[in-house]
Amino acid sequence: ETNVTVFIHGPTGTGKEVISSFIHQNSKRNEKPFVAINCAAIPENMLEAMLFGHEKGAFTGAVANSAGRFEQAEGGTLFLDEIGDMPLEAQTRLLRVLQDGEYTRVGGRHPKNTNVRIVAATHHDLRQLIRQGLFREDLFFRLNVVPVNLPPLRDRSEDIPELVRHFLVKATDSGLPWKTIDAEAIKILCRYSWPGNVRELENLIQRLAALCPQEIIRARD
């Protein structure tokens, strides 16, 4: 329920955005926006404009003023996914925002105050990136206030039965038929290494719900 920054580390597919959303929903900011941005999915030359917004005419194609993710998340939580892929220039600007509590739109002149809680996540080893000069050490310490480690699914196979039941229920929400799963099938799932982690498990359960002709999913399936 505090406003401290949370840093989530875990392999791809372990549920980092799910955890960040859960943190937001159980915080005192839960009536304000939860805004997520994947730092690895946005071209380097557009990331700062996406984060901080831009003014009309700031660059080619900027035909109107545009709010960034910080402005959209005002009062709520901003989830910075795959922050290990953020370019150094954007890291520097982000550090200033975290230190000063204000930012300026790209092409803008007047700073804006910000009141957002930051939850960041990555699958990278940021300490290794720091040694390689690819991530700012001061930004890492600013983000790493409350670290949360999400282990790969193979290291928490005891979670698999409950996750399977959850995903079978979730499949019905998508219009798929109701299914159950027998104990032998669960044992097979618990022995698998799950390189795609929880996301791979969810995809498999959806496929089984869609393609198994009978109501009970068995080991042979």
GROMACS .gro file of C-alpha atoms in nm:
model
  221
    1GLU     CA    1   0.000   0.000   0.000
    2THR     CA    2   0.303   0.230  -0.002
    3ASN     CA    3   0.427   0.445  -0.289
    4VAL     CA    4   0.775   0.295  -0.306
    5THR     CA    5   0.916   0.184  -0.639
    6VAL     CA    6   0.900  -0.190  -0.711
    7PHE     CA    7   1.142  -0.372  -0.938
    8ILE     CA    8   1.033  -0.709  -1.076
    9HIS     CA    9   1.287  -0.948  -1.223
   10GLY     CA   10   1.202  -1.272  -1.399
   11PRO     CA   11   1.227  -1.460  -1.728
   12THR     CA   12   0.990  -1.382  -2.013
   13GLY     CA   13   0.644  -1.528  -1.961
   14THR     CA   14   0.653  -1.549  -1.580
   15GLY     CA   15   0.379  -1.289  -1.531
   16LYS     CA   16   0.560  -0.963  -1.453
   17GLU     CA   17   0.276  -0.745  -1.584
   18VAL     CA   18   0.020  -0.954  -1.394
   19ILE     CA   19   0.215  -0.893  -1.072
   20SER     CA   20   0.250  -0.520  -1.143
   21SER     CA   21  -0.124  -0.490  -1.204
   22PHE     CA   22  -0.191  -0.678  -0.879
   23ILE     CA   23   0.035  -0.435  -0.692
   24HIS     CA   24  -0.160  -0.143  -0.839
   25GLN     CA   25  -0.500  -0.295  -0.761
   26ASN     CA   26  -0.401  -0.341  -0.397
   27SER     CA   27  -0.247   0.005  -0.355
   28LYS     CA   28  -0.401   0.332  -0.248
   29ARG     CA   29  -0.378   0.440  -0.613
   30ASN     CA   30  -0.618   0.174  -0.742
   31GLU     CA   31  -0.884   0.424  -0.847
   32LYS     CA   32  -0.632   0.600  -1.071
   33PRO     CA   33  -0.491   0.469  -1.402
   34PHE     CA   34  -0.260   0.173  -1.444
   35VAL     CA   35  -0.052   0.241  -1.756
   36ALA     CA   36   0.199  -0.004  -1.905
   37ILE     CA   37   0.470   0.057  -2.162
   38ASN     CA   38   0.706  -0.201  -2.309
   39CYS     CA   39   1.041  -0.029  -2.349
   40ALA     CA   40   1.165  -0.300  -2.587
   41ALA     CA   41   0.871  -0.267  -2.826
   42ILE     CA   42   0.910   0.103  -2.911
   43PRO     CA   43   1.171   0.243  -3.153
   44GLU     CA   44   1.452   0.423  -2.971
   45ASN     CA   45   1.375   0.757  -3.138
   46MET     CA   46   1.012   0.742  -3.022
   47LEU     CA   47   1.050   0.617  -2.665
   48GLU     CA   48   1.098   0.957  -2.499
   49ALA     CA   49   0.795   1.099  -2.679
   50MET     CA   50   0.591   0.798  -2.568
   51LEU     CA   51   0.701   0.840  -2.207
   52PHE     CA   52   0.689   1.217  -2.171
   53GLY     CA   53   0.464   1.331  -2.455
   54HIS     CA   54   0.547   1.583  -2.725
   55GLU     CA   55   0.447   1.926  -2.847
   56LYS     CA   56   0.311   2.001  -3.192
   57GLY     CA   57   0.599   2.039  -3.438
   58ALA     CA   58   0.856   1.874  -3.211
   59PHE     CA   59   0.947   1.632  -3.491
   60THR     CA   60   0.821   1.519  -3.829
   61GLY     CA   61   0.472   1.381  -3.788
   62ALA     CA   62   0.401   1.561  -3.460
   63VAL     CA   63   0.090   1.737  -3.590
   64ALA     CA   64  -0.064   1.795  -3.247
   65ASN     CA   65   0.024   1.800  -2.879
   66SER     CA   66   0.027   1.451  -2.731
   67ALA     CA   67   0.028   1.330  -2.371
   68GLY     CA   68   0.289   1.073  -2.274
   69ARG     CA   69   0.256   0.773  -2.047
   70PHE     CA   70   0.358   0.972  -1.740
   71GLU     CA   71   0.075   1.216  -1.798
   72GLN     CA   72  -0.173   0.934  -1.871
   73ALA     CA   73  -0.077   0.758  -1.546
   74GLU     CA   74  -0.104   1.071  -1.328
   75GLY     CA   75  -0.200   0.974  -0.975
   76GLY     CA   76  -0.173   0.604  -1.056
   77THR     CA   77   0.092   0.350  -1.149
   78LEU     CA   78   0.328   0.344  -1.447
   79PHE     CA   79   0.462   0.000  -1.537
   80LEU     CA   80   0.791   0.014  -1.727
   81ASP     CA   81   0.828  -0.334  -1.877
   82GLU     CA   82   1.163  -0.455  -2.012
   83ILE     CA   83   1.339  -0.148  -1.877
   84GLY     CA   84   1.673  -0.319  -1.943
   85ASP     CA   85   1.617  -0.240  -2.313
   86MET     CA   86   1.573   0.134  -2.251
   87PRO     CA   87   1.840   0.339  -2.435
   88LEU     CA   88   2.085   0.537  -2.221
   89GLU     CA   89   1.952   0.880  -2.320
   90ALA     CA   90   1.601   0.785  -2.209
   91GLN     CA   91   1.747   0.638  -1.890
   92THR     CA   92   1.902   0.974  -1.810
   93ARG     CA   93   1.571   1.155  -1.858
   94LEU     CA   94   1.387   0.896  -1.651
   95LEU     CA   95   1.639   0.935  -1.368
   96ARG     CA   96   1.577   1.310  -1.364
   97VAL     CA   97   1.202   1.253  -1.341
   98LEU     CA   98   1.245   1.014  -1.049
   99GLN     CA   99   1.478   1.256  -0.873
  100ASP     CA  100   1.294   1.583  -0.937
  101GLY     CA  101   0.933   1.472  -0.979
  102GLU     CA  102   0.893   1.666  -1.302
  103TYR     CA  103   0.948   1.626  -1.676
  104THR     CA  104   0.921   1.824  -1.997
  105ARG     CA  105   0.745   1.710  -2.312
  106VAL     CA  106   0.966   1.657  -2.618
  107GLY     CA  107   0.980   1.999  -2.786
  108GLY     CA  108   0.825   2.163  -2.480
  109ARG     CA  109   0.958   2.443  -2.260
  110HIS     CA  110   0.755   2.419  -1.944
  111PRO     CA  111   0.813   2.137  -1.692
  112LYS     CA  112   0.519   1.936  -1.563
  113ASN     CA  113   0.498   1.791  -1.214
  114THR     CA  114   0.428   1.421  -1.193
  115ASN     CA  115   0.280   1.199  -0.925
  116VAL     CA  116   0.303   0.838  -1.035
  117ARG     CA  117   0.423   0.520  -0.872
  118ILE     CA  118   0.682   0.332  -1.077
  119VAL     CA  119   0.686  -0.044  -1.114
  120ALA     CA  120   0.966  -0.162  -1.342
  121ALA     CA  121   1.050  -0.507  -1.477
  122THR     CA  122   1.309  -0.686  -1.687
  123HIS     CA  123   1.431  -1.032  -1.780
  124HIS     CA  124   1.788  -0.901  -1.811
  125ASP     CA  125   2.060  -0.916  -1.545
  126LEU     CA  126   2.086  -0.540  -1.492
  127ARG     CA  127   2.408  -0.570  -1.291
  128GLN     CA  128   2.568  -0.731  -1.596
  129LEU     CA  129   2.433  -0.450  -1.817
  130ILE     CA  130   2.579  -0.196  -1.572
  131ARG     CA  131   2.922  -0.359  -1.601
  132GLN     CA  132   2.888  -0.340  -1.980
  133GLY     CA  133   2.800   0.030  -1.964
  134LEU     CA  134   2.449  -0.031  -2.102
  135PHE     CA  135   2.248   0.062  -1.793
  136ARG     CA  136   2.294   0.344  -1.545
  137GLU     CA  137   2.389   0.224  -1.200
  138ASP     CA  138   2.225   0.524  -1.030
  139LEU     CA  139   1.897   0.451  -1.209
  140PHE     CA  140   1.916   0.086  -1.104
  141PHE     CA  141   1.946   0.181  -0.736
  142ARG     CA  142   1.664   0.433  -0.775
  143LEU     CA  143   1.438   0.160  -0.916
  144ASN     CA  144   1.549  -0.132  -0.700
  145VAL     CA  145   1.379  -0.019  -0.379
  146VAL     CA  146   1.160  -0.327  -0.334
  147PRO     CA  147   1.289  -0.612  -0.549
  148VAL     CA  148   1.050  -0.893  -0.647
  149ASN     CA  149   1.191  -1.207  -0.805
  150LEU     CA  150   0.967  -1.421  -1.024
  151PRO     CA  151   1.130  -1.763  -1.071
  152PRO     CA  152   1.074  -1.966  -1.389
  153LEU     CA  153   0.778  -2.203  -1.381
  154ARG     CA  154   1.005  -2.510  -1.373
  155ASP     CA  155   1.126  -2.395  -1.030
  156ARG     CA  156   0.773  -2.371  -0.888
  157SER     CA  157   0.597  -2.672  -1.035
  158GLU     CA  158   0.377  -2.688  -0.723
  159ASP     CA  159   0.191  -2.387  -0.872
  160ILE     CA  160   0.099  -2.573  -1.190
  161PRO     CA  161  -0.221  -2.750  -1.071
  162GLU     CA  162  -0.372  -2.426  -0.946
  163LEU     CA  163  -0.264  -2.237  -1.260
  164VAL     CA  164  -0.419  -2.507  -1.480
  165ARG     CA  165  -0.751  -2.481  -1.296
  166HIS     CA  166  -0.740  -2.102  -1.326
  167PHE     CA  167  -0.670  -2.114  -1.701
  168LEU     CA  168  -0.947  -2.368  -1.761
  169VAL     CA  169  -1.194  -2.128  -1.598
  170LYS     CA  170  -1.046  -1.837  -1.794
  171ALA     CA  171  -1.089  -2.035  -2.119
  172THR     CA  172  -1.465  -2.049  -2.063
  173ASP     CA  173  -1.466  -1.668  -2.041
  174SER     CA  174  -1.337  -1.672  -2.400
  175GLY     CA  175  -1.626  -1.892  -2.512
  176LEU     CA  176  -1.438  -2.222  -2.499
  177PRO     CA  177  -1.618  -2.527  -2.353
  178TRP     CA  178  -1.581  -2.620  -1.987
  179LYS     CA  179  -1.310  -2.881  -1.926
  180THR     CA  180  -1.156  -3.059  -1.629
  181ILE     CA  181  -0.819  -3.235  -1.613
  182ASP     CA  182  -0.725  -3.563  -1.448
  183ALA     CA  183  -0.442  -3.628  -1.204
  184GLU     CA  184  -0.218  -3.817  -1.450
  185ALA     CA  185  -0.232  -3.528  -1.696
  186ILE     CA  186  -0.136  -3.287  -1.417
  187LYS     CA  187   0.167  -3.505  -1.335
  188ILE     CA  188   0.285  -3.479  -1.697
  189LEU     CA  189   0.249  -3.102  -1.690
  190CYS     CA  190   0.446  -3.083  -1.365
  191ARG     CA  191   0.736  -3.282  -1.515
  192TYR     CA  192   0.775  -3.055  -1.819
  193SER     CA  193   1.043  -2.781  -1.811
  194TRP     CA  194   0.822  -2.497  -1.951
  195PRO     CA  195   1.076  -2.283  -2.142
  196GLY     CA  196   0.793  -2.037  -2.216
  197ASN     CA  197   0.690  -2.028  -1.849
  198VAL     CA  198   0.335  -1.938  -1.742
  199ARG     CA  199   0.250  -1.790  -2.082
  200GLU     CA  200   0.331  -2.124  -2.249
  201LEU     CA  201   0.116  -2.309  -1.995
  202GLU     CA  202  -0.179  -2.077  -2.056
  203ASN     CA  203  -0.150  -2.120  -2.433
  204LEU     CA  204  -0.143  -2.499  -2.397
  205ILE     CA  205  -0.450  -2.503  -2.172
  206GLN     CA  206  -0.640  -2.288  -2.421
  207ARG     CA  207  -0.543  -2.527  -2.700
  208LEU     CA  208  -0.653  -2.831  -2.497
  209ALA     CA  209  -0.983  -2.664  -2.408
  210ALA     CA  210  -1.043  -2.591  -2.775
  211LEU     CA  211  -0.935  -2.922  -2.929
  212CYS     CA  212  -1.004  -3.203  -2.679
  213PRO     CA  213  -1.339  -3.357  -2.779
  214GLN     CA  214  -1.421  -3.492  -2.432
  215GLU     CA  215  -1.488  -3.294  -2.114
  216ILE     CA  216  -1.199  -3.447  -1.918
  217ILE     CA  217  -0.845  -3.378  -2.041
  218ARG     CA  218  -0.639  -3.694  -1.990
  219ALA     CA  219  -0.271  -3.787  -2.001
  220ARG     CA  220  -0.295  -3.914  -2.360
  221ASP     CA  221  -0.408  -3.569  -2.472
   0.00000   0.00000   0.00000
